[in-house]
Each structure stands twice: as C-alpha cells, then as structure tokens.
C-alpha cells in the first residue's frame, strides 16, 4: 500500500472536572470526552523520491498541512502527527519513512484536541502504511505517551478519562446529539488556561475539589435525554477561559438566549459548544450565533462518532 488516509474526529468535553495540581505538574481530572463529526484527515504516503545523493533507506518524516487553518499549524518536527509517527517507528526500533498530509478542519488551539486527533490519525495511518499490524492496545499506549487527549481520538464515541485524562472507559449512550460550535479568532494556550484556573482558585481561597464524574450526566447519556444532558454539561476551566477571553461570555449568552439546551466552553477554549434539540434547531442556532461579536465562524456537528478510522 503506498498511501493510507485516516479520518479522525474533534472532541468536546461534556464534563471537565479539574482537581488539585499534582507534583508532576498535571492535574487530576475527570474528563468526559465526546467525539463529534468535525474531522481532520491525515494521509501517510511513501515518500516520492529521495533527494539525489541521499540514502534511500534513511529515516525521514515530512509533513504538509492543507486548509484555511494551515498557517496556524507547525510543519516542523513539533507537529504532533510527526511526533506520533516517530514514536511509532521508535517503538519498532527501525527507521521508517513517510510523507504526512494533514487536511485540517478542526480549529487550532481551539479546545477541540485537533493536534491530538492528528497524532492519533498518524499512528493508525503509519501502522497500516508500514505493515506493522500493532493492535489497538499498543497504539493506545503510544498515544498516552504523546498526550492526554490522544488515546481518546483513537477510541472515539463517548468516554470518561481519569488520571490526567488518559485512562479511558467507554460510556453507554443512546441516540445522536446535535451541536453548534462557535469558533473564535485566535487560540488559547491549554497550559495558560490551567495556570489561570489555579490562580483564580488561589485568589478566591478555594481548594480544588477531588474530581468525580457527574451521575446526572451519565444518566442523561444512557437515556439519550438531550434536555438533561444540556443541564448536566460542566467545565471547571470555563471561568479561567472567560477571564482570559471575556468576549466568550457574550457568545455563551447569545447561544442560551437563542434556545441552546446547554452552552459551555469546549475544554480550554476558546471554542464554545452549544447543544441543540435536533439537527434542524442546530442549523437555526448556528445562523443566529454567527453574527455575535468575537465569533469567527460556526459549524454544526453531531456525536458520538467513531475514533480514528482508515477512510474508504
Ligand atoms: P486540547 O483541546 O487538547 O487542549 P487544542 O485543541 O486547544 O488542544 P490543538 O489544536 O491540539 O489545541 O493545538 C495546540 C498547539 O499544538 C497549536 O497551537 C500548535 O502549535 C501545536 N500543534 C502541533 N501539531 C499540531 C497539529 N497537527 N494540529 C494542530 N496543532 C498542532
């Protein structure tokens, strides 16, 4: 096989409960992930021709990014898809070569784990391209070393993550949920938002609670009860994201006024997520939110959807 394309979804956090800062610099989390139908595509191909004079068996991993958001994504070794491909090659102890092409639709630094999604897609694509045949459990292990959100991008569906978010258990859900995402101009750095969360808690003299999964959320998912789900959405990072980007409060308020059943900042933001009663209501809501100040664009999506999957 000379090229493999993998489609991988974005995520929204239905619950993000943030515990105290641990000694290793991470926070203990309860993170309910939900994969939605907003996809990046990653193609891994055998490199065309080695540069003249270069050893054709030498390891080489290249990356290109296409799409309106391409300018915001690094095309160096820091690209998470490249890091993932390298981690996979290292695991086998051999040198491998691939050209990676990312078709980017997931917002960058938007709180929807787009970089992690590309890392997961690169693992699946290179595993196939290189004929390694590693089972999903092995890919999950490599994924967890790359970043806390990467294992979920492999798994997809709806799942609860504990620890720093990387220990995953799939959750039972019923039906399809319809979402609107309001994308903001510019991103928010995830470490900065966590830092602001710690700072706000310290300033208020509030000790971080031990994170626990919301029983109301689990029941709403199990029963496919969209109204109860709207009520149960929560994100402990939201006050910090709003402190760093005050305009998000307008966006959330506009969604609620226009009938969203739930409205919250997605992960570390600045993307805002709105739950709608139906696909039709999601489209109406998107049209109404589009013109709010600070909102760059809107997209509709539904979930849950499967994780990184070989396309076609
Ligand atoms: P999360 O929701 O997991 O906190 P995020 O959605 O806020 O993440 P990402 O889009 O995953 O943020 O990217 C964060 C940073 O990672 C970007 O600013 C970018 O510099 C870097 N990055 C590296 N590789 C990629 C990639 N393939 N796609 C997007 N960003 C990447």
Tab-separated table of C-alpha atoms and ligand atoms in Angstrom:
chain	number	residue	atom	x	y	z
A	1	UNK	CA	0.000	0.000	0.000
A	2	UNK	CA	1.581	3.330	-0.991
A	3	UNK	CA	-0.818	5.760	0.775
A	4	UNK	CA	-3.273	5.430	3.669
A	5	UNK	CA	-5.828	8.089	4.640
A	6	UNK	CA	-7.327	8.207	8.133
A	7	UNK	CA	-10.276	10.334	9.206
A	8	UNK	CA	-10.272	11.493	12.826
A	9	UNK	CA	-12.851	13.462	14.845
A	10	UNK	CA	-12.661	16.506	17.121
A	11	UNK	CA	-13.858	16.210	20.704
A	12	UNK	CA	-15.938	18.293	23.052
A	13	UNK	CA	-15.730	17.814	26.819
A	14	UNK	CA	-19.164	17.161	28.312
A	15	UNK	CA	-17.653	17.374	31.791
A	16	UNK	CA	-14.197	18.599	32.705
A	17	UNK	CA	-13.610	18.404	36.454
A	18	UNK	CA	-10.168	19.675	37.426
A	19	UNK	CA	-8.615	18.553	40.715
A	20	UNK	CA	-5.552	19.887	42.521
A	21	UNK	CA	-2.213	20.385	40.765
A	22	UNK	CA	-0.093	17.216	41.185
A	23	UNK	CA	3.610	17.085	41.882
A	24	UNK	CA	4.310	16.036	38.284
A	25	UNK	CA	2.725	19.278	37.030
A	26	UNK	CA	-0.505	17.642	35.805
A	27	UNK	CA	-3.961	17.949	37.368
A	28	UNK	CA	-6.133	15.010	38.357
A	29	UNK	CA	-9.083	15.132	36.021
A	30	UNK	CA	-12.436	13.631	35.327
A	31	UNK	CA	-12.881	14.271	31.658
A	32	UNK	CA	-15.968	13.116	29.766
A	33	UNK	CA	-14.964	13.171	26.096
A	34	UNK	CA	-17.463	13.098	23.231
A	35	UNK	CA	-16.304	12.707	19.610
A	36	UNK	CA	-18.153	14.893	17.096
A	37	UNK	CA	-18.444	14.872	13.290
A	38	UNK	CA	-15.870	17.560	12.626
A	39	UNK	CA	-12.933	15.749	11.052
A	40	UNK	CA	-9.294	16.148	10.085
A	41	UNK	CA	-7.828	13.763	7.522
A	42	UNK	CA	-4.269	12.527	7.669
A	43	UNK	CA	-2.681	10.712	4.713
A	44	UNK	CA	0.580	8.833	5.177
A	45	UNK	CA	2.354	8.074	1.907
A	46	UNK	CA	5.615	6.508	0.906
A	47	UNK	CA	7.966	9.381	0.113
A	48	UNK	CA	8.133	10.128	-3.571
A	49	UNK	CA	11.816	10.196	-4.434
A	50	UNK	CA	14.711	10.531	-2.036
A	51	UNK	CA	16.737	13.693	-2.655
A	52	UNK	CA	19.647	12.993	-5.028
A	53	UNK	CA	22.567	11.528	-3.188
A	54	UNK	CA	20.526	10.719	-0.088
A	55	UNK	CA	20.455	7.243	1.389
A	56	UNK	CA	17.003	5.930	0.339
A	57	UNK	CA	16.760	3.778	3.478
A	58	UNK	CA	17.372	6.726	5.876
A	59	UNK	CA	14.532	7.629	8.252
A	60	UNK	CA	12.530	10.611	7.082
A	61	UNK	CA	9.193	12.053	8.138
A	62	UNK	CA	7.793	15.058	6.309
A	63	UNK	CA	4.534	16.915	6.852
A	64	UNK	CA	2.315	19.307	4.882
A	65	UNK	CA	-0.924	20.907	6.004
A	66	UNK	CA	-3.840	21.943	3.772
A	67	UNK	CA	-6.939	24.004	4.514
A	68	UNK	CA	-7.830	27.533	5.713
A	69	UNK	CA	-6.203	26.839	9.086
A	70	UNK	CA	-2.942	25.513	7.646
A	71	UNK	CA	-0.943	28.645	8.509
A	72	UNK	CA	-1.538	28.065	12.236
A	73	UNK	CA	-0.068	24.555	12.306
A	74	UNK	CA	3.687	23.875	12.654
A	75	UNK	CA	5.233	21.884	9.786
A	76	UNK	CA	8.344	21.044	11.786
A	77	UNK	CA	9.203	18.039	13.962
A	78	UNK	CA	6.925	19.666	16.575
A	79	UNK	CA	3.861	18.721	14.577
A	80	UNK	CA	2.003	16.208	16.707
A	81	UNK	CA	1.402	13.908	13.729
A	82	UNK	CA	5.167	13.769	13.095
A	83	UNK	CA	5.838	13.136	16.780
A	84	UNK	CA	3.336	10.290	16.732
A	85	UNK	CA	4.826	8.707	13.591
A	86	UNK	CA	8.308	8.973	15.124
A	87	UNK	CA	7.123	7.413	18.413
A	88	UNK	CA	5.627	4.523	16.445
A	89	UNK	CA	8.835	3.999	14.435
A	90	UNK	CA	10.924	4.172	17.651
A	91	UNK	CA	8.729	1.525	19.229
A	92	UNK	CA	9.598	-0.902	16.424
A	93	UNK	CA	13.292	0.003	16.683
A	94	UNK	CA	13.553	0.600	12.930
A	95	UNK	CA	13.786	3.587	10.617
A	96	UNK	CA	10.681	4.324	8.602
A	97	UNK	CA	9.850	6.958	6.059
A	98	UNK	CA	6.577	8.722	5.361
A	99	UNK	CA	5.174	11.920	3.928
A	100	UNK	CA	2.229	13.068	6.024
A	101	UNK	CA	-0.507	15.305	4.617
A	102	UNK	CA	-2.971	16.834	7.090
A	103	UNK	CA	-6.262	18.224	5.765
A	104	UNK	CA	-7.177	20.484	8.653
A	105	UNK	CA	-10.773	21.320	9.591
A	106	UNK	CA	-10.601	21.092	13.403
A	107	UNK	CA	-9.912	24.519	14.951
A	108	UNK	CA	-6.270	25.016	16.015
A	109	UNK	CA	-5.683	25.680	19.735
A	110	UNK	CA	-9.485	25.727	19.986
A	111	UNK	CA	-10.056	23.276	22.848
A	112	UNK	CA	-11.204	20.527	20.453
A	113	UNK	CA	-7.968	18.488	20.561
A	114	UNK	CA	-7.169	18.879	16.854
A	115	UNK	CA	-3.436	18.288	17.300
A	116	UNK	CA	-4.117	15.165	19.364
A	117	UNK	CA	-6.536	13.994	16.680
A	118	UNK	CA	-3.814	14.300	14.022
A	119	UNK	CA	-1.412	12.359	16.253
A	120	UNK	CA	-3.943	9.528	16.616
A	121	UNK	CA	-4.609	9.524	12.862
A	122	UNK	CA	-0.872	9.374	12.098
A	123	UNK	CA	-0.489	6.349	14.407
A	124	UNK	CA	-3.259	4.464	12.596
A	125	UNK	CA	-2.076	5.524	9.116
A	126	UNK	CA	1.610	4.665	9.658
A	127	UNK	CA	0.774	1.384	11.411
A	128	UNK	CA	-1.015	0.435	8.195
A	129	UNK	CA	1.455	2.000	5.703
A	130	UNK	CA	4.428	0.304	7.339
A	131	UNK	CA	2.547	-3.005	7.689
A	132	UNK	CA	3.297	-3.164	11.418
A	133	UNK	CA	-0.015	-4.690	12.451
A	134	UNK	CA	0.228	-3.353	16.027
A	135	UNK	CA	-3.031	-3.967	17.920
A	136	UNK	CA	-5.120	-1.021	19.145
A	137	UNK	CA	-3.946	-1.582	22.764
A	138	UNK	CA	-0.343	-0.927	21.705
A	139	UNK	CA	-1.363	2.173	19.760
A	140	UNK	CA	-3.274	3.375	22.862
A	141	UNK	CA	-0.087	3.045	24.956
A	142	UNK	CA	1.992	5.039	22.475
A	143	UNK	CA	-0.857	7.576	22.243
A	144	UNK	CA	-0.896	8.136	26.018
A	145	UNK	CA	2.832	8.974	25.944
A	146	UNK	CA	2.259	11.624	23.272
A	147	UNK	CA	-0.520	13.483	25.101
A	148	UNK	CA	-3.511	13.077	27.417
A	149	UNK	CA	-6.120	13.604	24.667
A	150	UNK	CA	-4.541	11.303	22.057
A	151	UNK	CA	-5.948	7.941	23.310
A	152	UNK	CA	-9.498	9.286	23.098
A	153	UNK	CA	-9.005	10.352	19.476
A	154	UNK	CA	-8.216	6.675	18.746
A	155	UNK	CA	-11.190	5.392	20.724
A	156	UNK	CA	-13.924	7.914	19.774
A	157	UNK	CA	-17.551	7.606	20.909
A	158	UNK	CA	-18.125	8.940	24.420
A	159	UNK	CA	-15.753	8.008	27.231
A	160	UNK	CA	-14.636	9.079	30.666
A	161	UNK	CA	-10.960	9.764	31.199
A	162	UNK	CA	-9.358	9.774	34.643
A	163	UNK	CA	-5.815	10.323	35.911
A	164	UNK	CA	-4.555	13.126	33.707
A	165	UNK	CA	-7.367	12.157	31.348
A	166	UNK	CA	-5.585	9.282	29.590
A	167	UNK	CA	-7.138	6.289	31.457
A	168	UNK	CA	-10.291	5.757	29.436
A	169	UNK	CA	-13.540	3.877	29.931
A	170	UNK	CA	-16.180	3.953	27.162
A	171	UNK	CA	-19.632	5.200	28.227
A	172	UNK	CA	-23.004	3.904	27.179
A	173	UNK	CA	-25.073	6.454	25.238
A	174	UNK	CA	-28.392	6.430	23.375
A	175	UNK	CA	-29.238	8.392	20.244
A	176	UNK	CA	-27.440	11.219	18.485
A	177	UNK	CA	-26.710	14.653	19.951
A	178	UNK	CA	-26.618	17.778	17.793
A	179	UNK	CA	-24.105	20.557	18.389
A	180	UNK	CA	-23.137	24.010	17.235
A	181	UNK	CA	-19.539	25.167	17.682
A	182	UNK	CA	-18.661	28.855	17.673
A	183	UNK	CA	-15.025	29.301	16.665
A	184	UNK	CA	-13.192	32.352	17.950
A	185	UNK	CA	-10.365	34.343	16.409
A	186	UNK	CA	-7.013	33.103	17.727
A	187	UNK	CA	-6.449	30.227	20.128
A	188	UNK	CA	-5.956	29.874	23.882
A	189	UNK	CA	-2.932	28.010	25.189
A	190	UNK	CA	-4.012	24.984	27.236
A	191	UNK	CA	-1.223	25.350	29.901
A	192	UNK	CA	-2.091	29.026	30.276
A	193	UNK	CA	-5.772	28.235	30.927
A	194	UNK	CA	-4.861	25.594	33.554
A	195	UNK	CA	-2.498	28.125	35.155
A	196	UNK	CA	-5.273	30.722	35.271
A	197	UNK	CA	-7.627	28.137	36.818
A	198	UNK	CA	-5.089	27.507	39.637
A	199	UNK	CA	-4.556	31.257	40.073
A	200	UNK	CA	-8.290	32.040	40.316
A	201	UNK	CA	-8.769	29.275	42.882
A	202	UNK	CA	-5.853	30.539	44.956
A	203	UNK	CA	-7.090	34.124	44.782
A	204	UNK	CA	-10.558	33.020	45.946
A	205	UNK	CA	-9.069	30.779	48.667
A	206	UNK	CA	-10.922	27.789	47.188
A	207	UNK	CA	-9.288	24.364	47.495
A	208	UNK	CA	-9.580	22.261	44.329
A	209	UNK	CA	-12.179	19.511	44.909
A	210	UNK	CA	-11.439	15.854	44.178
A	211	UNK	CA	-12.900	15.404	40.698
A	212	UNK	CA	-15.842	12.998	40.361
A	213	UNK	CA	-17.962	12.050	37.378
A	214	UNK	CA	-21.464	13.553	37.351
A	215	UNK	CA	-24.133	10.874	37.853
A	216	UNK	CA	-26.708	13.182	36.226
A	217	UNK	CA	-24.516	13.358	33.115
A	218	UNK	CA	-24.095	9.565	32.944
A	219	UNK	CA	-27.861	9.055	33.255
A	220	UNK	CA	-28.613	11.671	30.566
A	221	UNK	CA	-26.177	9.976	28.157
A	222	UNK	CA	-27.531	6.492	28.902
A	223	UNK	CA	-31.112	7.607	28.333
A	224	UNK	CA	-30.347	9.863	25.355
A	225	UNK	CA	-32.101	12.691	27.246
A	226	UNK	CA	-30.907	15.820	25.450
A	227	UNK	CA	-32.524	18.273	27.889
A	228	UNK	CA	-30.971	16.569	30.916
A	229	UNK	CA	-27.637	16.466	29.089
A	230	UNK	CA	-27.849	20.222	28.469
A	231	UNK	CA	-28.349	20.769	32.207
A	232	UNK	CA	-25.507	18.447	33.201
A	233	UNK	CA	-22.720	19.922	30.995
A	234	UNK	CA	-19.886	21.432	33.051
A	235	UNK	CA	-16.343	22.670	32.617
A	236	UNK	CA	-14.126	23.735	35.553
A	237	UNK	CA	-11.822	25.526	33.089
A	238	UNK	CA	-14.605	27.826	31.917
A	239	UNK	CA	-14.038	30.631	34.489
A	240	UNK	CA	-10.352	30.705	33.528
A	241	UNK	CA	-11.093	30.761	29.787
A	242	UNK	CA	-13.609	33.595	30.350
A	243	UNK	CA	-11.084	35.533	32.446
A	244	UNK	CA	-8.532	35.285	29.623
A	245	UNK	CA	-11.069	35.905	26.843
A	246	UNK	CA	-14.007	37.941	28.283
A	247	UNK	CA	-15.820	38.111	24.906
A	248	UNK	CA	-16.689	34.407	25.249
A	249	UNK	CA	-19.318	35.337	27.855
A	250	UNK	CA	-21.302	37.145	25.084
A	251	UNK	CA	-21.071	34.162	22.792
A	252	UNK	CA	-22.348	31.786	25.516
A	253	UNK	CA	-25.163	34.182	26.483
A	254	UNK	CA	-26.250	34.564	22.840
A	255	UNK	CA	-26.492	30.786	22.439
A	256	UNK	CA	-28.590	30.430	25.593
A	257	UNK	CA	-30.894	33.294	24.542
A	258	UNK	CA	-31.441	31.647	21.200
A	259	UNK	CA	-32.549	28.383	22.799
A	260	UNK	CA	-29.433	26.214	23.216
A	261	UNK	CA	-30.206	23.447	25.742
A	262	UNK	CA	-26.664	23.755	27.092
A	263	UNK	CA	-23.750	26.094	26.439
A	264	UNK	CA	-20.139	25.760	27.544
A	265	UNK	CA	-16.555	26.473	26.617
A	266	UNK	CA	-15.031	23.383	24.960
A	267	UNK	CA	-12.028	22.164	27.001
A	268	UNK	CA	-9.575	25.023	27.426
A	269	UNK	CA	-11.414	27.102	24.800
A	270	UNK	CA	-11.900	29.441	23.084
A	271	UNK	CA	-14.369	27.357	21.022
A	272	UNK	CA	-17.866	27.450	22.576
A	273	UNK	CA	-20.179	24.441	22.283
A	274	UNK	CA	-23.985	24.582	22.189
A	275	UNK	CA	-26.310	21.606	22.469
A	276	UNK	CA	-29.425	21.741	20.278
A	277	UNK	CA	-32.642	19.755	20.423
A	278	UNK	CA	-32.397	18.498	16.813
A	279	UNK	CA	-30.296	18.851	13.653
A	280	UNK	CA	-32.765	21.466	12.409
A	281	UNK	CA	-32.511	23.508	15.628
A	282	UNK	CA	-28.707	23.281	15.414
A	283	UNK	CA	-28.753	24.873	11.936
A	284	UNK	CA	-31.121	27.644	13.113
A	285	UNK	CA	-28.977	28.283	16.180
A	286	UNK	CA	-25.792	28.399	14.084
A	287	UNK	CA	-27.297	31.092	11.840
A	288	UNK	CA	-28.207	33.187	14.912
A	289	UNK	CA	-24.852	32.839	16.688
A	290	UNK	CA	-22.783	33.555	13.568
A	291	UNK	CA	-23.114	37.326	13.893
A	292	UNK	CA	-22.205	37.630	17.577
A	293	UNK	CA	-19.131	39.801	18.253
A	294	UNK	CA	-15.939	37.757	18.692
A	295	UNK	CA	-17.328	34.736	16.804
A	296	UNK	CA	-15.213	33.993	13.726
A	297	UNK	CA	-17.382	31.226	12.297
A	298	UNK	CA	-19.807	28.483	13.287
A	299	UNK	CA	-20.057	24.810	12.426
A	300	UNK	CA	-22.679	22.190	13.221
A	301	UNK	CA	-21.781	18.610	14.072
A	302	UNK	CA	-23.268	15.556	15.743
A	303	UNK	CA	-21.939	12.948	18.109
A	304	UNK	CA	-20.938	10.428	19.142
A	305	UNK	CA	-18.833	9.279	16.143
A	306	UNK	CA	-16.045	6.643	15.942
A	307	UNK	CA	-12.378	7.488	16.573
A	308	UNK	CA	-9.535	7.480	14.010
A	309	UNK	CA	-10.594	5.226	11.126
A	310	UNK	CA	-8.995	4.301	7.799
A	311	UNK	CA	-11.077	6.080	5.137
A	312	UNK	CA	-12.647	4.325	2.122
B	1	LIG	P1	-6.701	20.480	23.583
B	1	LIG	O1	-8.173	20.562	23.352
B	1	LIG	O2	-6.172	19.056	23.515
B	1	LIG	O3	-6.191	21.243	24.740
B	1	LIG	P2	-6.363	22.369	21.455
B	1	LIG	O4	-7.474	21.969	20.542
B	1	LIG	O5	-6.604	23.557	22.308
B	1	LIG	O6	-5.947	21.127	22.312
B	1	LIG	P3	-4.518	21.922	19.318
B	1	LIG	O7	-5.242	22.380	18.092
B	1	LIG	O8	-4.463	20.473	19.553
B	1	LIG	O9	-5.073	22.657	20.609
B	1	LIG	O10	-3.028	22.539	19.205
B	1	LIG	C1	-2.323	23.144	20.212
B	1	LIG	C2	-0.968	23.587	19.641
B	1	LIG	O11	-0.256	22.445	19.175
B	1	LIG	C3	-1.104	24.508	18.441
B	1	LIG	O12	-1.025	25.842	18.817
B	1	LIG	C4	0.034	24.108	17.527
B	1	LIG	O13	1.118	25.000	17.643
B	1	LIG	C5	0.521	22.752	18.031
B	1	LIG	N1	0.357	21.660	17.042
B	1	LIG	C6	1.263	20.719	16.783
B	1	LIG	N2	0.814	19.852	15.859
B	1	LIG	C7	-0.408	20.243	15.522
B	1	LIG	C8	-1.379	19.728	14.616
B	1	LIG	N3	-1.165	18.648	13.860
B	1	LIG	N4	-2.563	20.381	14.540
B	1	LIG	C9	-2.795	21.472	15.324
B	1	LIG	N5	-1.885	21.995	16.172
B	1	LIG	C10	-0.703	21.393	16.292
